[in-house]
Coordinates of C-alpha atoms and ligand atoms in Angstrom, one line a residue:
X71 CA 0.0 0.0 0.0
X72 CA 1.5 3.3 -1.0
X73 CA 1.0 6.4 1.7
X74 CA 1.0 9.7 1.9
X75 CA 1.7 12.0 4.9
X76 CA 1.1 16.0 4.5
X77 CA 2.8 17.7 7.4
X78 CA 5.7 16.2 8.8
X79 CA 5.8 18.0 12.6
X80 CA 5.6 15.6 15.4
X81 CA 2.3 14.1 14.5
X82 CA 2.8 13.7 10.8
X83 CA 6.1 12.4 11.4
X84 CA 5.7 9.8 14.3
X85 CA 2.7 8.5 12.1
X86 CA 4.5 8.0 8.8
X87 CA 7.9 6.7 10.2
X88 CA 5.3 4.2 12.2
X89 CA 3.7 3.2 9.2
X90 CA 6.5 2.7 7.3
X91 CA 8.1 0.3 9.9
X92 CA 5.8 -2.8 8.4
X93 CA 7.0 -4.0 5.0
X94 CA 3.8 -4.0 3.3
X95 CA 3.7 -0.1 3.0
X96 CA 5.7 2.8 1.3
X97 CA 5.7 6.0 2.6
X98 CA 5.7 9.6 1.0
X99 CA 6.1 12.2 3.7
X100 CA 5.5 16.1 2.4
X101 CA 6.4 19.0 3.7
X102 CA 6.7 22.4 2.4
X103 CA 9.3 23.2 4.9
X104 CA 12.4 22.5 2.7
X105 CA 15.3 22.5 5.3
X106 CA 12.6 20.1 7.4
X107 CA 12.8 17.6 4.2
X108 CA 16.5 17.9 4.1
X109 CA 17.5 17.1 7.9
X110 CA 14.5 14.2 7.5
X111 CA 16.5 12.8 3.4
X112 CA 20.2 13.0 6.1
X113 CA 17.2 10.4 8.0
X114 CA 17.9 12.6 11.9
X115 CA 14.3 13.8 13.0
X116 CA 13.6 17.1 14.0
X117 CA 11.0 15.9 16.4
X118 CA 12.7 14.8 19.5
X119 CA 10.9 11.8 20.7
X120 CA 11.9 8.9 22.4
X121 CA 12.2 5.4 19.7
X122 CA 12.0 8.3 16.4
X123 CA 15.4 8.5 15.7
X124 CA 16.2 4.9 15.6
X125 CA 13.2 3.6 13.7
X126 CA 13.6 6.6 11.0
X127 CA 17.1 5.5 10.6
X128 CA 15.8 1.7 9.9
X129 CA 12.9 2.9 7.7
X130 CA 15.2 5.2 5.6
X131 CA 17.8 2.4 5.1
X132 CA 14.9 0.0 4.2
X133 CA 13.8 2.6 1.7
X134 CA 10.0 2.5 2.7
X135 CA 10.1 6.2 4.0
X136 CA 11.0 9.1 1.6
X137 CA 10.6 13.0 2.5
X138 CA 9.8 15.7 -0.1
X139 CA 8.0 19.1 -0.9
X140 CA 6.6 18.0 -3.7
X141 CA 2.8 17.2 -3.5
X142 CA 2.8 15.5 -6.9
X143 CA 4.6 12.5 -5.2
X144 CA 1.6 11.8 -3.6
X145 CA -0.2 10.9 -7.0
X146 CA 0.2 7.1 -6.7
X147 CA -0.9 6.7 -2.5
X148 CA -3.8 4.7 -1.9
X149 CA -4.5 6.8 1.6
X150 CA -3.4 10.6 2.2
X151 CA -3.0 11.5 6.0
X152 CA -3.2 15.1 7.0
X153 CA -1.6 16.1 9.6
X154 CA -1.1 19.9 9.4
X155 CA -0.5 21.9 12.5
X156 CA -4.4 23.8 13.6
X157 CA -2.7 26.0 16.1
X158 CA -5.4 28.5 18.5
X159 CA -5.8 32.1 16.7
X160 CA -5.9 35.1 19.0
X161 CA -9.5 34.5 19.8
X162 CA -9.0 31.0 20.7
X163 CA -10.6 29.9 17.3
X164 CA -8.9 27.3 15.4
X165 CA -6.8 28.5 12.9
X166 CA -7.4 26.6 9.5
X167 CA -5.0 28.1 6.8
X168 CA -2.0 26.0 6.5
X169 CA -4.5 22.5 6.9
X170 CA -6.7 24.1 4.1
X171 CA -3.6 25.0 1.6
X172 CA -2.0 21.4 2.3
X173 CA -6.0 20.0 1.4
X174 CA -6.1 22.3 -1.7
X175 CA -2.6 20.9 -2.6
X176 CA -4.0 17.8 -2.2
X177 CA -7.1 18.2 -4.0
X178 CA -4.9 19.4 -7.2
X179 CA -2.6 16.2 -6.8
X180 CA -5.7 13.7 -6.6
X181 CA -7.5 15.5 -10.1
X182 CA -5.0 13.8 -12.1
X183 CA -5.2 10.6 -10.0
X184 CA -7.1 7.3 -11.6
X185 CA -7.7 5.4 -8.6
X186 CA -9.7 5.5 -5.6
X187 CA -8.2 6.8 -2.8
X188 CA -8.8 8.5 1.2
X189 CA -7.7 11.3 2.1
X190 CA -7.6 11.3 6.0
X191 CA -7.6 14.2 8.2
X192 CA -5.4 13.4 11.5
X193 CA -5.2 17.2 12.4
X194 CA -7.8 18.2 15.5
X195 CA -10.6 19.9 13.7
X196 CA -13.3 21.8 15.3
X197 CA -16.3 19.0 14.4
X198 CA -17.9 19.9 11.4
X199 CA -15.0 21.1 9.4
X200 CA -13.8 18.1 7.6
X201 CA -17.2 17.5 6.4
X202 CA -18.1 21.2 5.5
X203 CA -14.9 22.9 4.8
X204 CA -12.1 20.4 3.9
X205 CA -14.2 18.2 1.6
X206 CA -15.0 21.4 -0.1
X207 CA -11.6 22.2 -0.8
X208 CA -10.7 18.9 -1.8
X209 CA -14.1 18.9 -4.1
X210 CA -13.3 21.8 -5.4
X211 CA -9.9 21.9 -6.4
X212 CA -9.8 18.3 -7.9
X213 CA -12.4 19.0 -10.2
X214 CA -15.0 16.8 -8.4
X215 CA -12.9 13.6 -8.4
X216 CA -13.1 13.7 -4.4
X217 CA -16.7 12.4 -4.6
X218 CA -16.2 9.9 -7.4
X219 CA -12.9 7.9 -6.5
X220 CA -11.8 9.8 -3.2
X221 CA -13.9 9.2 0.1
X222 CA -12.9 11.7 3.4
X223 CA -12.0 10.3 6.5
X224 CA -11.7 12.2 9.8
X225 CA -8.8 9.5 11.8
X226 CA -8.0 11.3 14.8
X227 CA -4.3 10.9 17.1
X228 CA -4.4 10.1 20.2
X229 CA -0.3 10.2 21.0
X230 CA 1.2 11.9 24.1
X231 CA 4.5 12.9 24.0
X232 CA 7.4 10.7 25.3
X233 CA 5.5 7.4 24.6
X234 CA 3.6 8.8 21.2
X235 CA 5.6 5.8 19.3
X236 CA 4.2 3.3 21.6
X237 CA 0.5 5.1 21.5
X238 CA 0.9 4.5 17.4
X239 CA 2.3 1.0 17.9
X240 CA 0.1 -0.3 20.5
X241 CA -2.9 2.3 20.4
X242 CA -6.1 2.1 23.0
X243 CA -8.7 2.2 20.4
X244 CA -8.6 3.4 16.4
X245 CA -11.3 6.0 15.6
X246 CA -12.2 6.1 12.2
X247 CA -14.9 8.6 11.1
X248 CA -16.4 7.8 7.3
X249 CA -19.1 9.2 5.3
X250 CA -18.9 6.4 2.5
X251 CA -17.7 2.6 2.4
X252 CA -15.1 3.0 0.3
X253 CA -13.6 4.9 3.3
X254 CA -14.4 2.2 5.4
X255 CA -13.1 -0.4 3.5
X256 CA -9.9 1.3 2.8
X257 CA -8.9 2.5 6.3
X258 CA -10.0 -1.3 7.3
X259 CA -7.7 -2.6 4.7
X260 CA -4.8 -0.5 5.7
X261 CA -4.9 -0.8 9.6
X262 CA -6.4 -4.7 9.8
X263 CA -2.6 -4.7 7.1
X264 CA -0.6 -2.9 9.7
X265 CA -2.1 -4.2 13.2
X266 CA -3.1 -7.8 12.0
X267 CA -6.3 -9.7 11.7
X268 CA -9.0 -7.9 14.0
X269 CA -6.8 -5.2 14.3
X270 CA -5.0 -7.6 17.8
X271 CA -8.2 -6.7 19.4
X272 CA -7.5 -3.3 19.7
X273 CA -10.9 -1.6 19.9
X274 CA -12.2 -0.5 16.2
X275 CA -14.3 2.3 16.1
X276 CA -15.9 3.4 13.1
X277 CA -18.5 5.8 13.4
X278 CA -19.5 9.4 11.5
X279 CA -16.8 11.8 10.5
X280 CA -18.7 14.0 13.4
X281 CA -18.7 12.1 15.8
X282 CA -14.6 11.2 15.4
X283 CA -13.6 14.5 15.3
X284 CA -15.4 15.4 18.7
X285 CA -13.9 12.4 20.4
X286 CA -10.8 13.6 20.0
X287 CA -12.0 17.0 21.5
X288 CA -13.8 14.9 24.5
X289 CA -10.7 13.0 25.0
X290 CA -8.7 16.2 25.8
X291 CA -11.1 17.7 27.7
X292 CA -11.5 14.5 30.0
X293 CA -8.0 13.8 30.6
X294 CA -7.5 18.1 31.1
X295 CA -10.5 17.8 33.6
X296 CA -9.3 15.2 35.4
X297 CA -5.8 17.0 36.1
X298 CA -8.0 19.9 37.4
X299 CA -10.3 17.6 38.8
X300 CA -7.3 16.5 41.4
X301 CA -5.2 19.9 41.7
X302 CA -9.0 20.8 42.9
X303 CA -8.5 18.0 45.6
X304 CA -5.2 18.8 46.4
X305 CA -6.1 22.1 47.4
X306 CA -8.7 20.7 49.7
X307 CA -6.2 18.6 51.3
X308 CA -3.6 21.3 51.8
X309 CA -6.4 22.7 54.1
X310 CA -6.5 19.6 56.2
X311 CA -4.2 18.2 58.8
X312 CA -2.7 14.8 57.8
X313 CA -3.9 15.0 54.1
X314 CA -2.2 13.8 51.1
X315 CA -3.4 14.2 47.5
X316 CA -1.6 11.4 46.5
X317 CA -3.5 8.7 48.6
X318 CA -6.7 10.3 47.6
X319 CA -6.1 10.0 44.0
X320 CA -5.1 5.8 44.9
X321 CA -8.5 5.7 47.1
X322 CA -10.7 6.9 44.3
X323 CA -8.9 5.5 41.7
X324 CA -9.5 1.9 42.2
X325 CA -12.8 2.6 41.1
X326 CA -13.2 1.3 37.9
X327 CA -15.6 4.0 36.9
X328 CA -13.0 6.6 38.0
X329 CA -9.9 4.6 36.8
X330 CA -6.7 5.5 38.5
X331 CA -4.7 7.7 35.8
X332 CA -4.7 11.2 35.2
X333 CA -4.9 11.7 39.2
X334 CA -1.4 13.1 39.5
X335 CA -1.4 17.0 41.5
X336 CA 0.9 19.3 40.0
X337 CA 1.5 22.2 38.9
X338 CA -1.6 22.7 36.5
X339 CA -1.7 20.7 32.8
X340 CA 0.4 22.6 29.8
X341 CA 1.5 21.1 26.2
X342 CA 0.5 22.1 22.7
X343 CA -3.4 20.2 23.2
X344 CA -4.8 20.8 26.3
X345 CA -5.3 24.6 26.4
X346 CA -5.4 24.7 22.5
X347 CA -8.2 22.0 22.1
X348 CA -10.1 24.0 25.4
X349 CA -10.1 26.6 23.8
X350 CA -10.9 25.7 20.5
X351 CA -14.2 23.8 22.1
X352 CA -14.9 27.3 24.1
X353 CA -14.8 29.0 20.5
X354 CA -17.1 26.6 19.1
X355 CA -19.6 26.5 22.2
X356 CA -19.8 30.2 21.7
X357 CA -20.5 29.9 18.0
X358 CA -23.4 27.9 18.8
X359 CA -24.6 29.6 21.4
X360 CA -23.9 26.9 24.1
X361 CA -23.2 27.8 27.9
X362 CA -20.8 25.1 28.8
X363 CA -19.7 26.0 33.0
X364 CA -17.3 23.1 33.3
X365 CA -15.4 24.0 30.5
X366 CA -14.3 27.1 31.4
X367 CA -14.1 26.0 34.7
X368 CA -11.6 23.5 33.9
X369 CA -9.6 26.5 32.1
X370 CA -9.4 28.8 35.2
X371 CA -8.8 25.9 37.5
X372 CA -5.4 25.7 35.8
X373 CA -4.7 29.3 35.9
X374 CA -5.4 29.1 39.1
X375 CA -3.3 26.2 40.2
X376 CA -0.1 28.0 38.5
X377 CA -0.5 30.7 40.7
X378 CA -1.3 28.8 43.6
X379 CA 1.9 27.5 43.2
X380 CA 3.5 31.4 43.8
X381 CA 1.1 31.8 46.3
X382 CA 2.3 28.9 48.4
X383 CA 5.6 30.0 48.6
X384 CA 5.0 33.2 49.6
X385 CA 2.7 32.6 52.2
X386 CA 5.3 30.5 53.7
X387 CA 8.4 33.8 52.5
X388 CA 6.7 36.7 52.9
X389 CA 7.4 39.6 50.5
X390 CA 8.9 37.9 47.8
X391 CA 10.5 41.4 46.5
X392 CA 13.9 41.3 46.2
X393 CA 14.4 37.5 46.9
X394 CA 16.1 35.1 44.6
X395 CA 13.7 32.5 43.6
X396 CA 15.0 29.5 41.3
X397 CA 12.7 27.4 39.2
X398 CA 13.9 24.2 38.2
X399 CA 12.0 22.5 35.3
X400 CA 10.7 24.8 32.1
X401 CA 8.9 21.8 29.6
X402 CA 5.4 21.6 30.3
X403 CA 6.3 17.9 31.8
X404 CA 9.7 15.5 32.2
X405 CA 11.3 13.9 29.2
X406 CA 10.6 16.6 26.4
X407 CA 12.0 19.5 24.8
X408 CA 8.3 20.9 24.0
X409 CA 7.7 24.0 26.1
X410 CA 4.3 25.3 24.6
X411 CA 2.1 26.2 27.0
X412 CA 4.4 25.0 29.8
X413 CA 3.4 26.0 33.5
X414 CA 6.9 28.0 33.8
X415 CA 5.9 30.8 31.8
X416 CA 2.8 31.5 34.0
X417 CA 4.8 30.7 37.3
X418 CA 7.8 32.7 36.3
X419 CA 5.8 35.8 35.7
X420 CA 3.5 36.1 38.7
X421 CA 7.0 35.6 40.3
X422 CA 8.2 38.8 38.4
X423 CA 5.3 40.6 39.0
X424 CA 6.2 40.2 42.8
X425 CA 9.9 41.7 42.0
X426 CA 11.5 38.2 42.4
X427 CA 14.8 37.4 40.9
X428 CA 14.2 34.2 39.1
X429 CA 16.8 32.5 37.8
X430 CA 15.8 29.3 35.9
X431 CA 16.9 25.9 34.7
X432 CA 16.3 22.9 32.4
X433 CA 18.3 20.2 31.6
X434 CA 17.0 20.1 27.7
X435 CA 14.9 23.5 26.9
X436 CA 17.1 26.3 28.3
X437 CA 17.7 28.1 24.8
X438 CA 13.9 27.9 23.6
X439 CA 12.6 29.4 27.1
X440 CA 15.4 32.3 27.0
X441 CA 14.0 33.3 23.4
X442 CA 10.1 33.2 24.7
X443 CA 10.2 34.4 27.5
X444 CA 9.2 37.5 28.1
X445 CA 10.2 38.4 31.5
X446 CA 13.6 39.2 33.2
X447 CA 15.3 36.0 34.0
X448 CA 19.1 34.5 35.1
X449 CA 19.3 31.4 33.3
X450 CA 21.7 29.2 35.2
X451 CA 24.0 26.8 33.5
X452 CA 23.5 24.0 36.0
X453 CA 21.0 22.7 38.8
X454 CA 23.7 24.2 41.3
X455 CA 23.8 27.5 40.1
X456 CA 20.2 28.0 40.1
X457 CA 19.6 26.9 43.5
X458 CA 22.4 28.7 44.9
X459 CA 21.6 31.6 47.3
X460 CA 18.2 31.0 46.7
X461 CA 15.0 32.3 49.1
X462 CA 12.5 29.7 47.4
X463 CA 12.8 26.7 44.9
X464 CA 10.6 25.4 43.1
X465 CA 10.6 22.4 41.2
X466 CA 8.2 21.8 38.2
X467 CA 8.8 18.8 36.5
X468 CA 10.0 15.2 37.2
X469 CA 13.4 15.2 35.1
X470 CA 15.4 12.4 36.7
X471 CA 17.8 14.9 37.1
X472 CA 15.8 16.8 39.6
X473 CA 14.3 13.2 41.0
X474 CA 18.4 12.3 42.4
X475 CA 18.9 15.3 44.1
X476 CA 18.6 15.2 47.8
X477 CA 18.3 17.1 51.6
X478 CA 21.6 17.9 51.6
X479 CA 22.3 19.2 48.2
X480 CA 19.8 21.5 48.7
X481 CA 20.6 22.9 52.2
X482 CA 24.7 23.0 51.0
X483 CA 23.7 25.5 48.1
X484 CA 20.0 27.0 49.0
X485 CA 20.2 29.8 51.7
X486 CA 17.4 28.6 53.4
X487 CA 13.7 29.5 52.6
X488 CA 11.0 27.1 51.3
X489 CA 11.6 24.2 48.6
X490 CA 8.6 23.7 46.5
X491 CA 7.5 20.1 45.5
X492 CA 4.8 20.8 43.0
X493 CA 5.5 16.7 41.7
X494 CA 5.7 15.4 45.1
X495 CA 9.4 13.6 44.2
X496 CA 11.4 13.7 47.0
X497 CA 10.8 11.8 50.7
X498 CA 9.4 14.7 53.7
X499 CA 11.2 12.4 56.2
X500 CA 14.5 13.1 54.7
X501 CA 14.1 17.0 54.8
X502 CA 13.7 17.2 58.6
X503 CA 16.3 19.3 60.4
X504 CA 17.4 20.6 56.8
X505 CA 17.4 24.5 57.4
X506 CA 14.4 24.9 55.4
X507 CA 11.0 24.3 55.0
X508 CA 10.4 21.2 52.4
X509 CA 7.0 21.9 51.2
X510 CA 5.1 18.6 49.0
X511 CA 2.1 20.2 46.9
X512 CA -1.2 18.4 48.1
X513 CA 0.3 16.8 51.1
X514 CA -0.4 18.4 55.2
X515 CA 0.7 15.8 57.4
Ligands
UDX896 C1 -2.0 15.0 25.5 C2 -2.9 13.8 25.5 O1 -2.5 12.9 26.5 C3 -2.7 13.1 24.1 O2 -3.6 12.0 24.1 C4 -3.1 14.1 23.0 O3 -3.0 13.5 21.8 C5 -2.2 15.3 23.1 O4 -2.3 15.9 24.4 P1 0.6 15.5 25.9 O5 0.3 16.9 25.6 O6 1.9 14.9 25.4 O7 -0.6 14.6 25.5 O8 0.7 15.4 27.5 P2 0.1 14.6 28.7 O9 1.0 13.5 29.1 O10 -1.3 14.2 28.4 O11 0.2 15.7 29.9 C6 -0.5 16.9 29.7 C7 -0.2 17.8 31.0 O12 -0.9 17.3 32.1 C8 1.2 17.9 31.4 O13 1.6 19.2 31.8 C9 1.3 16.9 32.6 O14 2.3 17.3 33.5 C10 -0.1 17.1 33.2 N1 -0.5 16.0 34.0 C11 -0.8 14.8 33.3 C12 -0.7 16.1 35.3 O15 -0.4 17.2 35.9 N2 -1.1 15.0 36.0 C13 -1.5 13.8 35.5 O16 -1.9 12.9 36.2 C14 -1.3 13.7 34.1

C-alpha cells in the first residue's frame, strides 16, 4: 500500500515513520518546509521523541520512507493522511490556513489521479469542518474527483508525547470517522494490514466523521479535567491536617468507573493540546450559542493552580520582592524538549510581578525558554547555580535529574527558605532538620 503523509511535525512524522516500519507499506512524507525535508533525506528527525530516531534511521535504510515538498509525489498513494499543525488564533478559534492550503494541494494532486483513494484528516478539527470545509476544498480543487474515486475520513491521534511511538504502535482504540464505504473499507484494509487480523483486538471504532472528530476533543477535555479535577482536591487537602493528594487519588482510583490515571497534582496541565483543544471547544460552544460551566471551569482551575503555586511560597516567605527564587523545570512535563504552553511561563511571571529574581533551569529547553520568555530571567548553567543563594525553589517537572537530588544538596547551596514540591518527588522524612521548609504540593501531614 503506498502512503502519503502531509505535514511532517511531530504528528505527521511519528505517524508515517510508524507506518512505514511494516514492509507492506511505502511512505511519501511532504512537507513544504524545505530545510525540514533535508534534515528528515540525512534520516535525523527534528522531532525529539523517544524510539524516532532509531526507527527513522531503519525505515530510511529500508527505503519505505521518503521525504519531499513536492505534493505531486503523492499521485500514486492509496490513503493521504493530514496532519497539518491547527494552532489556537488570538481569539482561541482554530486556525485553519496551512491545513486548508496542504487539502487544496491535495485536492490538485488527486485530479490527475485514476484510482480511488482516502484522504484522512489526523489534524484536530473543530467538528464539522472536515465534512463542511475540507471536503469542499478537496471537491473543489480536484475537479470533483473527491466524490467519485476519493472518500474523506476524519482519523483522529491520540499520542502523548514521550511514549507517542508506543501510543501509534500499541494504540487504545482506532477511531475512524467515514461518510462512505469506500472509506471504510480502505482505512479497514490499511490498519487490519498494519495491526493484524482484527486489528489484535485493539478496539475499532468506526462511526461518522462528526462524531470522530469530537472524540478527540472529549478525549482532551477529560484527561485536562481530570488533572483539574485533582489539583482541585489537592487544594482541599492542603487545608487539612494529615492530608495527602496522592493517597486520595489511589483511594478513588481503584474505582473502575474513575480509573486511577490522570490523578497526579501538579503544577496545573500545559502542552500544545490541552489549552489549544479547550479553547478551540470554548470558541465553538460560543458559535453555537452553548453555555458550557465546566469547560471554562476546567480553564481557570489551571490558571489558578499555576498561581497557587506562587502563592504557596510566599505565604510561607513573605514579601517575595527582592528575593532570589530559582525554578527548576521549564517543559510543560519530564522527558521533552516541547515548552508550549508549559506551567513556567505562568509561574515565572507572577513571580516577576512580585519583583522576584528568578533564575531558571532545564536540563534540555534552556535556549527555547530564553528566546520566549518574556520576563527578566538569570538562566543558570546548572542545577547548582540555580539553587544557589536562593529564598525559594521550586521544582516543576520530574526530570530524573531533579528526581536524584537530595536534603543535603539543597541545604549545601539554598540559603534557606521554602523548597517547593509541585510533583511530590522527594521523601518529607529526609528533609527534617534541613534549614528549610520542604513543602510537597497536596500533602499536610
Ligand atoms: C496530551 C494527550 O495525553 C494526548 O492523548 C493528546 O493526543 C495530546 O495531548 P501531551 O500533551 O503529550 O498529550 O501530555 P500529557 O502526558 O497528556 O500531559 C499533559 C499535561 O498534564 C502535562 O503538563 C502533565 O504534566 C499534566 N498531567 C498529566 C498532570 O499534571 N497530572 C497527570 O496525572 C497527568
Amino acid at each position: 500500500m503506498k502512503i502519503g503523509v502531509v505535514g511532517l511535525g511531530y504528528v505527521g512524522l511519528v505517524t508515517a515513520v510508524c507506518l512505514a516500519s511494516h514492509s507492506s507499506f511505502d511512505v511519501i512524507g511532504v512537507d513544504v518546509d524545505s530545510r525540514r525535508v533535508s534534515i528528515l533525506q540525512s534520516a535525523t528527525s527534528p522531532v525529539k521523541e523517544t524510539g524516532l530516531d532509531k526507527l527513522l534511521a531503519k525505515v530510511r535504510l529500508a527505503q519505505r520512507f521518503s521525504a519531499t515538498s513536492d505534493f505531486g509525489d503523492l499521485i500514486t498513494c492509496d490513503v493521504i493522511f493530514l496532519t497539518v499543525g491547527t494552532p489556537s488564533g488570538n481569539d482561541g478559534s482554530v486556525d485553519l490556513n496551512d491545513l486548508s492550503e496542504a487539502a487544496r494541494n491535495v485536492g490538485s494532486v488527486i485530479a490527475n489521479q485514476s484510482k480511488e483513494n482516502a484522504i484522512v484528516i489526523k489534524s484536530t478539527v473543530p467538528p464539522g469542518t472536515t465534512r463542511n470545509i475540507i471536503r469542499t476544498i478537496i471537491k473543489q480543487a480536484s475537479n470533483k474527483k473527491m466524490e467519485e474515486e476519493s472518500s474523506i475520513v476524519s482519523n483522529p491521534e491520540f499520542l502523548a508525547e514521550g511514549s507517542a511511538m508506543k501510543n501509534f504502535l500499541e494504540p487504545d482504540r482506532i477511531v475512524i470517522g467515514v461518510q462512505d464505504e469506500r472509506g471504510a473499507r480502505l482505512m479497514r484494509n490499511l490498519y487490519s494490514e498494519f495491526y493484524g487480523r482484527d486489528f489484535q483486538k485493539i478496539p475499532y471504532i468506526e462511526t461518522s466523521i462528526e462524531n470522530a472528530e469530537l472524540i478527540k476533543y472529549a478525549s482532551n477535555y477529560f484527561l485536562s479535567l481530570k488533572v483539574s479535577f485533582i489539583n482541585e482536591i489537592s487544594r482541599i487537602c492542603e487545608t487539612l491536617e494529615h492530608s495527602s493528594v496522592d493517597a486520595i487519588a489511589s483511594g478513588i482510583g481503584f474505582d473502575p468507573r474513575i480509573g486511577s490515571q490522570f490523578l497526579k497534582a501538579g503544577p496545573g496541565w500545559g502542552g500544545s493540546c490541552f489549552r489549544k483543544d479547550i479553547l478551540g471547544l470554548i470558541n465553538y460552544a460560543k458559535n453555537h450559542n452553548l453555555d458550557l460551566p465546566v469547560l471554562l471551569g476546567n480553564l481557570s482551575t489551571n490558571d489558578i493552580q499555576r498561581r497557587h503555586v506562587v502563592e504557596i511560597l510566599s505565604n510561607r516567605v513573605g514579601d517575595l520582592g527582592g528575593k532570589k527564587i530559582g525554578v527548576l523545570g521549564l517543559t510543560f512535563k519530564a522527558n521533552t524538549d516541547d515548552i508550549r504552553d508549559s506551567q513556567a511561563f505562568a509561574i515565572v511571571s507572577e513571580l516577576r510581578k512580585r519583583n522576584v529574581r528568578v533564575c531558571v533551569y532545564d536540563p534540555v529547553a534552556m535556549g527555547k525558554f530564553r528566546e520566549e520568555c518574556n520576563e527578566e530571567i538569570e538562566c543558570a548553567k546548572d542545577i547548582e547555580e540555580c539553587v544557589s543563594g536562593a529564598d525559594g525553589v521550586i521544582v516543576l517537572t520530574d526530570w530524573k535529574e531533579f528526581k536524584k537530588l537530595d536534603s543535603n544538596f539543597f541545604s549545601a547551596h539554598m540559603k534557606g527558605g521554602t523548597l517547593i514540591d509541585t510533583r511530590r518527588m522527594y521523601n518529607k522524612d529526609d528533609f527534617k532538620g534541613a534549614g528549610f521548609a520542604y513543602i510537597a504540593l497536596g500533602v499536610n501531614d
